[in-house]
């Protein structure tokens, strides 16, 4: 069987994780972002992640960082996506950014190529409308950190064909993951609930009802969650949380998705969580 070449667009938290999971399951990856600086950071972070993985899993059988990274071509040139069978898009959660990417992919990519969006909230049917291949557009909502999360929410858009759903499931199988298929709606299942809970937890902090530590402790010790909502927000990235809540607000026109003022203020201040070193907690040591 020919080795599949997968395009990943966006080399941030999710694009890196997806590229790593693909490369570690013997796929070749073309990873596209907008600047060489971002791609250099992605290479450094991927190398470090693989090194730590090998250390903690205590396995010399795992491929070395060099071997895995050799399978990933990092580039700012979209034209390299001409040869890929599948694109997994993971750019910033903003409609105004995503809307320019899909027509470009539609022009460049093979006509059989499938487009899987990793969006957290934007309806897949809306994304598909930007292309001339709506039946081949699907949502593949990976969870963070991608290498550690075995289940992916698959979103069937209005025009997504059963063949595309099957190919997406097969693709996930090749990555050692499994998909749960849901129908299209803003935020799907996971983020319709999660984003609301996180936003509300931030409101509680803003109203000084509790501290970040105690909000998280209640969820961990009372409900058995592995992480509390504010720790989860720091892991996801507060910028992505804000854009997701804004997108739910825009798409559902329901005031319950109004972003909390403290969230906006933290994003304005550059406090994005783990990725910037400071969010509700400090990660700079
Ligand atoms: P991020 O901010 O870490 O990375 C986004 C990347 O997209 C950046 O590197 C940026 O330079 C790049 N980008 C922007 N415009 C681009 C363009 N025109 N072409 C190529 N690259 C471009 O964001 P993230 O957390 O990785 O999120 C990416 C997507 O995945 C979003 O849709 C988000 O909602 C979704 N998602 C995020 C999480 C999470 O936990 N962070 C989980 C599931 C899904």
mmCIF file of N, CA and C in Angstrom, residues 104-209:
data_model
loop_
_atom_site.group_PDB
_atom_site.id
_atom_site.type_symbol
_atom_site.label_atom_id
_atom_site.label_comp_id
_atom_site.label_asym_id
_atom_site.label_seq_id
_atom_site.Cartn_x
_atom_site.Cartn_y
_atom_site.Cartn_z
ATOM 1 N N UNK A 104 -8.417 28.367 -1.479
ATOM 2 C CA UNK A 104 -7.026 28.149 -1.914
ATOM 3 C C UNK A 104 -6.727 26.646 -1.968
ATOM 4 N N UNK A 105 -7.124 25.933 -0.919
ATOM 5 C CA UNK A 105 -6.902 24.471 -0.905
ATOM 6 C C UNK A 105 -7.659 23.818 -2.054
ATOM 7 N N UNK A 106 -8.867 24.311 -2.295
ATOM 8 C CA UNK A 106 -9.715 23.738 -3.350
ATOM 9 C C UNK A 106 -9.034 23.867 -4.715
ATOM 10 N N UNK A 107 -8.339 24.988 -4.934
ATOM 11 C CA UNK A 107 -7.627 25.194 -6.205
ATOM 12 C C UNK A 107 -6.404 24.297 -6.313
ATOM 13 N N UNK A 108 -5.681 24.162 -5.206
ATOM 14 C CA UNK A 108 -4.380 23.488 -5.244
ATOM 15 C C UNK A 108 -4.488 21.965 -5.187
ATOM 16 N N UNK A 109 -5.360 21.454 -4.323
ATOM 17 C CA UNK A 109 -5.327 20.009 -4.006
ATOM 18 C C UNK A 109 -5.978 19.141 -5.081
ATOM 19 N N UNK A 110 -5.571 17.859 -5.070
ATOM 20 C CA UNK A 110 -6.160 16.861 -5.971
ATOM 21 C C UNK A 110 -7.671 16.839 -5.792
ATOM 22 N N UNK A 111 -8.387 16.489 -6.847
ATOM 23 C CA UNK A 111 -9.843 16.570 -6.714
ATOM 24 C C UNK A 111 -10.409 15.505 -5.766
ATOM 25 N N UNK A 112 -9.645 14.414 -5.546
ATOM 26 C CA UNK A 112 -10.113 13.363 -4.616
ATOM 27 C C UNK A 112 -9.782 13.695 -3.162
ATOM 28 N N UNK A 113 -8.937 14.702 -2.965
ATOM 29 C CA UNK A 113 -8.441 14.987 -1.609
ATOM 30 C C UNK A 113 -9.593 15.377 -0.663
ATOM 31 N N UNK A 114 -9.501 14.876 0.563
ATOM 32 C CA UNK A 114 -10.521 15.190 1.579
ATOM 33 C C UNK A 114 -10.028 16.334 2.455
ATOM 34 N N UNK A 115 -10.927 17.241 2.789
ATOM 35 C CA UNK A 115 -10.578 18.341 3.693
ATOM 36 C C UNK A 115 -11.237 18.081 5.047
ATOM 37 N N UNK A 116 -10.416 17.932 6.080
ATOM 38 C CA UNK A 116 -10.938 17.728 7.431
ATOM 39 C C UNK A 116 -10.596 18.966 8.252
ATOM 40 N N UNK A 117 -11.611 19.642 8.744
ATOM 41 C CA UNK A 117 -11.348 20.837 9.552
ATOM 42 C C UNK A 117 -11.287 20.453 11.030
ATOM 43 N N UNK A 118 -10.313 21.046 11.704
ATOM 44 C CA UNK A 118 -10.175 20.822 13.156
ATOM 45 C C UNK A 118 -10.851 21.910 13.955
ATOM 46 N N UNK A 119 -11.697 22.698 13.296
ATOM 47 C CA UNK A 119 -12.360 23.791 14.019
ATOM 48 C C UNK A 119 -13.043 23.311 15.305
ATOM 49 N N UNK A 120 -13.072 24.202 16.298
ATOM 50 C CA UNK A 120 -13.729 23.861 17.566
ATOM 51 C C UNK A 120 -15.213 24.175 17.523
ATOM 52 N N UNK A 121 -15.602 25.128 16.671
ATOM 53 C CA UNK A 121 -16.987 25.619 16.767
ATOM 54 C C UNK A 121 -17.659 25.949 15.429
ATOM 55 N N UNK A 122 -16.881 26.209 14.395
ATOM 56 C CA UNK A 122 -17.482 26.725 13.147
ATOM 57 C C UNK A 122 -18.208 25.583 12.410
ATOM 58 N N UNK A 123 -19.462 25.803 11.996
ATOM 59 C CA UNK A 123 -20.188 24.718 11.322
ATOM 60 C C UNK A 123 -19.431 24.212 10.084
ATOM 61 N N UNK A 124 -19.383 22.897 9.950
ATOM 62 C CA UNK A 124 -18.664 22.267 8.837
ATOM 63 C C UNK A 124 -19.363 22.568 7.513
ATOM 64 N N UNK A 125 -20.686 22.681 7.538
ATOM 65 C CA UNK A 125 -21.442 22.987 6.323
ATOM 66 C C UNK A 125 -21.039 24.371 5.795
ATOM 67 N N UNK A 126 -20.772 25.282 6.720
ATOM 68 C CA UNK A 126 -20.362 26.641 6.327
ATOM 69 C C UNK A 126 -18.961 26.612 5.708
ATOM 70 N N UNK A 127 -18.090 25.815 6.305
ATOM 71 C CA UNK A 127 -16.726 25.676 5.765
ATOM 72 C C UNK A 127 -16.793 25.013 4.385
ATOM 73 N N UNK A 128 -17.620 23.965 4.273
ATOM 74 C CA UNK A 128 -17.726 23.234 3.007
ATOM 75 C C UNK A 128 -18.219 24.136 1.880
ATOM 76 N N UNK A 129 -19.040 25.145 2.237
ATOM 77 C CA UNK A 129 -19.608 26.032 1.211
ATOM 78 C C UNK A 129 -18.531 26.883 0.542
ATOM 79 N N UNK A 130 -17.329 26.899 1.113
ATOM 80 C CA UNK A 130 -16.224 27.664 0.523
ATOM 81 C C UNK A 130 -15.524 26.881 -0.583
ATOM 82 N N UNK A 131 -15.942 25.622 -0.776
ATOM 83 C CA UNK A 131 -15.249 24.751 -1.733
ATOM 84 C C UNK A 131 -16.229 24.246 -2.800
ATOM 85 N N UNK A 132 -15.662 23.567 -3.799
ATOM 86 C CA UNK A 132 -16.506 22.900 -4.800
ATOM 87 C C UNK A 132 -16.537 21.404 -4.553
ATOM 88 N N UNK A 133 -16.279 20.997 -3.313
ATOM 89 C CA UNK A 133 -16.255 19.566 -2.983
ATOM 90 C C UNK A 133 -16.906 19.314 -1.617
ATOM 91 N N UNK A 134 -18.092 19.910 -1.426
ATOM 92 C CA UNK A 134 -18.730 19.852 -0.100
ATOM 93 C C UNK A 134 -18.899 18.428 0.414
ATOM 94 N N UNK A 135 -19.063 17.467 -0.510
ATOM 95 C CA UNK A 135 -19.250 16.069 -0.060
ATOM 96 C C UNK A 135 -17.959 15.493 0.529
ATOM 97 N N UNK A 136 -16.821 16.163 0.241
ATOM 98 C CA UNK A 136 -15.523 15.676 0.755
ATOM 99 C C UNK A 136 -14.994 16.542 1.898
ATOM 100 N N UNK A 137 -15.863 17.324 2.505
ATOM 101 C CA UNK A 137 -15.440 18.168 3.634
ATOM 102 C C UNK A 137 -16.086 17.624 4.899
ATOM 103 N N UNK A 138 -15.280 17.498 5.952
ATOM 104 C CA UNK A 138 -15.732 16.858 7.191
ATOM 105 C C UNK A 138 -15.056 17.545 8.377
ATOM 106 N N UNK A 139 -15.619 17.396 9.547
ATOM 107 C CA UNK A 139 -14.951 17.905 10.744
ATOM 108 C C UNK A 139 -14.222 16.768 11.431
ATOM 109 N N UNK A 140 -12.969 17.020 11.819
ATOM 110 C CA UNK A 140 -12.223 16.035 12.627
ATOM 111 C C UNK A 140 -11.690 16.797 13.817
ATOM 112 N N UNK A 141 -12.425 16.724 14.905
ATOM 113 C CA UNK A 141 -12.101 17.534 16.077
ATOM 114 C C UNK A 141 -11.259 16.700 17.051
ATOM 115 N N UNK A 142 -9.938 16.813 16.862
ATOM 116 C CA UNK A 142 -9.002 16.109 17.748
ATOM 117 C C UNK A 142 -9.008 16.791 19.110
ATOM 118 N N UNK A 143 -8.626 16.042 20.130
ATOM 119 C CA UNK A 143 -8.539 16.614 21.475
ATOM 120 C C UNK A 143 -7.063 16.859 21.810
ATOM 121 N N UNK A 144 -6.837 17.739 22.735
ATOM 122 C CA UNK A 144 -5.498 18.197 23.095
ATOM 123 C C UNK A 144 -5.085 17.591 24.443
ATOM 124 N N UNK A 145 -3.881 17.044 24.600
ATOM 125 C CA UNK A 145 -2.806 16.866 23.628
ATOM 126 C C UNK A 145 -3.085 15.665 22.701
ATOM 127 N N UNK A 146 -2.949 15.923 21.398
ATOM 128 C CA UNK A 146 -3.379 14.939 20.398
ATOM 129 C C UNK A 146 -2.743 13.549 20.583
ATOM 130 N N UNK A 147 -1.426 13.451 20.836
ATOM 131 C CA UNK A 147 -0.852 12.098 20.929
ATOM 132 C C UNK A 147 -1.434 11.271 22.079
ATOM 133 N N UNK A 148 -2.019 11.937 23.075
ATOM 134 C CA UNK A 148 -2.530 11.198 24.250
ATOM 135 C C UNK A 148 -4.035 10.949 24.213
ATOM 136 N N UNK A 149 -4.719 11.497 23.219
ATOM 137 C CA UNK A 149 -6.190 11.395 23.218
ATOM 138 C C UNK A 149 -6.665 10.473 22.097
ATOM 139 N N UNK A 150 -7.218 9.308 22.478
ATOM 140 C CA UNK A 150 -7.546 8.290 21.469
ATOM 141 C C UNK A 150 -8.858 8.516 20.713
ATOM 142 N N UNK A 151 -9.711 9.431 21.214
ATOM 143 C CA UNK A 151 -11.018 9.582 20.562
ATOM 144 C C UNK A 151 -11.146 10.974 19.922
ATOM 145 N N UNK A 152 -11.724 10.989 18.729
ATOM 146 C CA UNK A 152 -11.859 12.218 17.936
ATOM 147 C C UNK A 152 -13.332 12.387 17.571
ATOM 148 N N UNK A 153 -13.835 13.607 17.707
ATOM 149 C CA UNK A 153 -15.230 13.882 17.316
ATOM 150 C C UNK A 153 -15.228 14.121 15.792
ATOM 151 N N UNK A 154 -15.991 13.287 15.078
ATOM 152 C CA UNK A 154 -16.087 13.443 13.618
ATOM 153 C C UNK A 154 -17.399 14.158 13.343
ATOM 154 N N UNK A 155 -17.364 15.228 12.531
ATOM 155 C CA UNK A 155 -18.603 15.978 12.289
ATOM 156 C C UNK A 155 -19.009 15.849 10.822
ATOM 157 N N UNK A 156 -20.236 15.366 10.656
ATOM 158 C CA UNK A 156 -20.791 15.188 9.317
ATOM 159 C C UNK A 156 -21.516 16.476 8.927
ATOM 160 N N UNK A 157 -20.993 17.162 7.899
ATOM 161 C CA UNK A 157 -21.651 18.368 7.391
ATOM 162 C C UNK A 157 -22.879 17.986 6.582
ATOM 163 N N UNK A 158 -23.672 18.966 6.180
ATOM 164 C CA UNK A 158 -24.911 18.686 5.459
ATOM 165 C C UNK A 158 -24.659 17.850 4.198
ATOM 166 N N UNK A 159 -23.550 18.160 3.473
ATOM 167 C CA UNK A 159 -23.291 17.467 2.212
ATOM 168 C C UNK A 159 -22.232 16.362 2.334
ATOM 169 N N UNK A 160 -21.686 16.170 3.517
ATOM 170 C CA UNK A 160 -20.599 15.178 3.655
ATOM 171 C C UNK A 160 -21.108 13.785 3.265
ATOM 172 N N UNK A 161 -20.364 13.114 2.366
ATOM 173 C CA UNK A 161 -20.834 11.793 1.918
ATOM 174 C C UNK A 161 -20.454 10.706 2.927
ATOM 175 N N UNK A 162 -21.151 9.582 2.867
ATOM 176 C CA UNK A 162 -20.825 8.438 3.736
ATOM 177 C C UNK A 162 -19.421 7.936 3.429
ATOM 178 N N UNK A 163 -19.024 8.037 2.143
ATOM 179 C CA UNK A 163 -17.681 7.589 1.756
ATOM 180 C C UNK A 163 -16.621 8.428 2.485
ATOM 181 N N UNK A 164 -16.885 9.731 2.578
ATOM 182 C CA UNK A 164 -15.926 10.607 3.283
ATOM 183 C C UNK A 164 -15.884 10.260 4.777
ATOM 184 N N UNK A 165 -17.051 9.986 5.357
ATOM 185 C CA UNK A 165 -17.087 9.607 6.783
ATOM 186 C C UNK A 165 -16.258 8.336 6.983
ATOM 187 N N UNK A 166 -16.437 7.366 6.085
ATOM 188 C CA UNK A 166 -15.701 6.093 6.211
ATOM 189 C C UNK A 166 -14.197 6.322 6.052
ATOM 190 N N UNK A 167 -13.824 7.190 5.091
ATOM 191 C CA UNK A 167 -12.394 7.457 4.885
ATOM 192 C C UNK A 167 -11.791 8.162 6.108
ATOM 193 N N UNK A 168 -12.593 9.043 6.714
ATOM 194 C CA UNK A 168 -12.091 9.746 7.912
ATOM 195 C C UNK A 168 -11.884 8.751 9.049
ATOM 196 N N UNK A 169 -12.824 7.820 9.203
ATOM 197 C CA UNK A 169 -12.687 6.814 10.271
ATOM 198 C C UNK A 169 -11.451 5.940 10.014
ATOM 199 N N UNK A 170 -11.261 5.585 8.734
ATOM 200 C CA UNK A 170 -10.119 4.737 8.381
ATOM 201 C C UNK A 170 -8.805 5.478 8.676
ATOM 202 N N UNK A 171 -8.806 6.742 8.316
ATOM 203 C CA UNK A 171 -7.616 7.579 8.568
ATOM 204 C C UNK A 171 -7.287 7.587 10.064
ATOM 205 N N UNK A 172 -8.335 7.768 10.885
ATOM 206 C CA UNK A 172 -8.121 7.779 12.339
ATOM 207 C C UNK A 172 -7.623 6.414 12.816
ATOM 208 N N UNK A 173 -8.182 5.357 12.233
ATOM 209 C CA UNK A 173 -7.739 4.001 12.584
ATOM 210 C C UNK A 173 -6.243 3.842 12.320
ATOM 211 N N UNK A 174 -5.794 4.376 11.176
ATOM 212 C CA UNK A 174 -4.363 4.299 10.839
ATOM 213 C C UNK A 174 -3.508 5.071 11.839
ATOM 214 N N UNK A 175 -4.137 6.045 12.531
ATOM 215 C CA UNK A 175 -3.406 6.834 13.536
ATOM 216 C C UNK A 175 -3.562 6.224 14.927
ATOM 217 N N UNK A 176 -4.243 5.071 14.999
ATOM 218 C CA UNK A 176 -4.465 4.429 16.305
ATOM 219 C C UNK A 176 -5.558 5.122 17.101
ATOM 220 N N UNK A 177 -6.439 5.831 16.398
ATOM 221 C CA UNK A 177 -7.512 6.543 17.098
ATOM 222 C C UNK A 177 -8.873 6.080 16.585
ATOM 223 N N UNK A 178 -9.882 6.575 17.258
ATOM 224 C CA UNK A 178 -11.241 6.148 16.943
ATOM 225 C C UNK A 178 -12.116 7.394 16.853
ATOM 226 N N UNK A 179 -13.148 7.352 16.000
ATOM 227 C CA UNK A 179 -14.000 8.528 15.857
ATOM 228 C C UNK A 179 -15.403 8.313 16.402
ATOM 229 N N UNK A 180 -15.993 9.382 16.943
ATOM 230 C CA UNK A 180 -17.416 9.358 17.309
ATOM 231 C C UNK A 180 -18.086 10.340 16.348
ATOM 232 N N UNK A 181 -19.044 9.847 15.547
ATOM 233 C CA UNK A 181 -19.646 10.695 14.511
ATOM 234 C C UNK A 181 -20.855 11.446 15.062
ATOM 235 N N UNK A 182 -20.876 12.764 14.845
ATOM 236 C CA UNK A 182 -22.038 13.574 15.247
ATOM 237 C C UNK A 182 -22.470 14.423 14.049
ATOM 238 N N UNK A 183 -23.672 14.970 14.124
ATOM 239 C CA UNK A 183 -24.152 15.838 13.047
ATOM 240 C C UNK A 183 -23.686 17.269 13.284
ATOM 241 N N UNK A 184 -23.771 18.056 12.225
ATOM 242 C CA UNK A 184 -23.222 19.413 12.277
ATOM 243 C C UNK A 184 -24.096 20.366 13.091
ATOM 244 N N UNK A 185 -23.434 21.176 13.904
ATOM 245 C CA UNK A 185 -24.085 22.234 14.683
ATOM 246 C C UNK A 185 -22.947 23.052 15.277
ATOM 247 N N UNK A 186 -23.086 24.369 15.473
ATOM 248 C CA UNK A 186 -21.962 25.137 16.020
ATOM 249 C C UNK A 186 -21.463 24.540 17.338
ATOM 250 N N UNK A 187 -20.160 24.293 17.422
ATOM 251 C CA UNK A 187 -19.572 23.716 18.640
ATOM 252 C C UNK A 187 -19.767 22.217 18.767
ATOM 253 N N UNK A 188 -20.583 21.617 17.844
ATOM 254 C CA UNK A 188 -20.826 20.160 17.830
ATOM 255 C C UNK A 188 -21.342 19.706 19.197
ATOM 256 N N UNK A 189 -20.814 18.605 19.731
ATOM 257 C CA UNK A 189 -21.236 18.185 21.078
ATOM 258 C C UNK A 189 -20.246 18.760 22.109
ATOM 259 N N UNK A 190 -18.960 18.494 21.890
ATOM 260 C CA UNK A 190 -17.957 18.798 22.920
ATOM 261 C C UNK A 190 -17.917 20.278 23.298
ATOM 262 N N UNK A 191 -17.775 21.129 22.300
ATOM 263 C CA UNK A 191 -17.524 22.539 22.649
ATOM 264 C C UNK A 191 -18.777 23.354 22.911
ATOM 265 N N UNK A 192 -19.923 22.833 22.499
ATOM 266 C CA UNK A 192 -21.184 23.500 22.853
ATOM 267 C C UNK A 192 -21.305 23.487 24.388
ATOM 268 N N UNK A 193 -20.837 22.405 24.989
ATOM 269 C CA UNK A 193 -20.923 22.253 26.445
ATOM 270 C C UNK A 193 -19.669 22.813 27.126
ATOM 271 N N UNK A 194 -18.501 22.379 26.632
ATOM 272 C CA UNK A 194 -17.244 22.730 27.322
ATOM 273 C C UNK A 194 -16.994 24.239 27.359
ATOM 274 N N UNK A 195 -17.212 24.928 26.219
ATOM 275 C CA UNK A 195 -16.905 26.358 26.169
ATOM 276 C C UNK A 195 -17.805 27.147 27.117
ATOM 277 N N UNK A 196 -19.057 26.692 27.202
ATOM 278 C CA UNK A 196 -19.999 27.361 28.108
ATOM 279 C C UNK A 196 -19.539 27.186 29.562
ATOM 280 N N UNK A 197 -19.106 25.978 29.890
ATOM 281 C CA UNK A 197 -18.662 25.687 31.264
ATOM 282 C C UNK A 197 -17.409 26.498 31.598
ATOM 283 N N UNK A 198 -16.484 26.565 30.654
ATOM 284 C CA UNK A 198 -15.239 27.311 30.909
ATOM 285 C C UNK A 198 -15.548 28.805 31.069
ATOM 286 N N UNK A 199 -16.382 29.342 30.163
ATOM 287 C CA UNK A 199 -16.723 30.773 30.239
ATOM 288 C C UNK A 199 -17.374 31.089 31.591
ATOM 289 N N UNK A 200 -18.248 30.199 32.032
ATOM 290 C CA UNK A 200 -18.956 30.406 33.299
ATOM 291 C C UNK A 200 -17.973 30.329 34.478
ATOM 292 N N UNK A 201 -17.006 29.424 34.382
ATOM 293 C CA UNK A 201 -15.995 29.311 35.449
ATOM 294 C C UNK A 201 -15.182 30.610 35.531
ATOM 295 N N UNK A 202 -14.905 31.216 34.370
ATOM 296 C CA UNK A 202 -14.147 32.481 34.360
ATOM 297 C C UNK A 202 -15.004 33.600 34.974
ATOM 298 N N UNK A 203 -16.313 33.580 34.680
ATOM 299 C CA UNK A 203 -17.220 34.580 35.289
ATOM 300 C C UNK A 203 -17.201 34.451 36.821
ATOM 301 N N UNK A 204 -17.170 33.221 37.316
ATOM 302 C CA UNK A 204 -17.141 33.003 38.769
ATOM 303 C C UNK A 204 -15.891 33.630 39.393
ATOM 304 N N UNK A 205 -14.792 33.513 38.652
ATOM 305 C CA UNK A 205 -13.530 34.093 39.126
ATOM 306 C C UNK A 205 -13.642 35.618 39.119
ATOM 307 N N UNK A 206 -14.204 36.143 38.034
ATOM 308 C CA UNK A 206 -14.364 37.591 37.900
ATOM 309 C C UNK A 206 -15.251 38.147 39.025
ATOM 310 N N UNK A 207 -16.283 37.406 39.381
ATOM 311 C CA UNK A 207 -17.198 37.858 40.441
ATOM 312 C C UNK A 207 -16.661 37.547 41.835
ATOM 313 N N UNK A 208 -15.437 37.005 41.884
ATOM 314 C CA UNK A 208 -14.759 36.668 43.146
ATOM 315 C C UNK A 208 -15.577 35.706 44.018
ATOM 316 N N UNK A 209 -16.278 34.809 43.356
ATOM 317 C CA UNK A 209 -17.009 33.782 44.101
ATOM 318 C C UNK A 209 -16.017 32.748 44.648
#
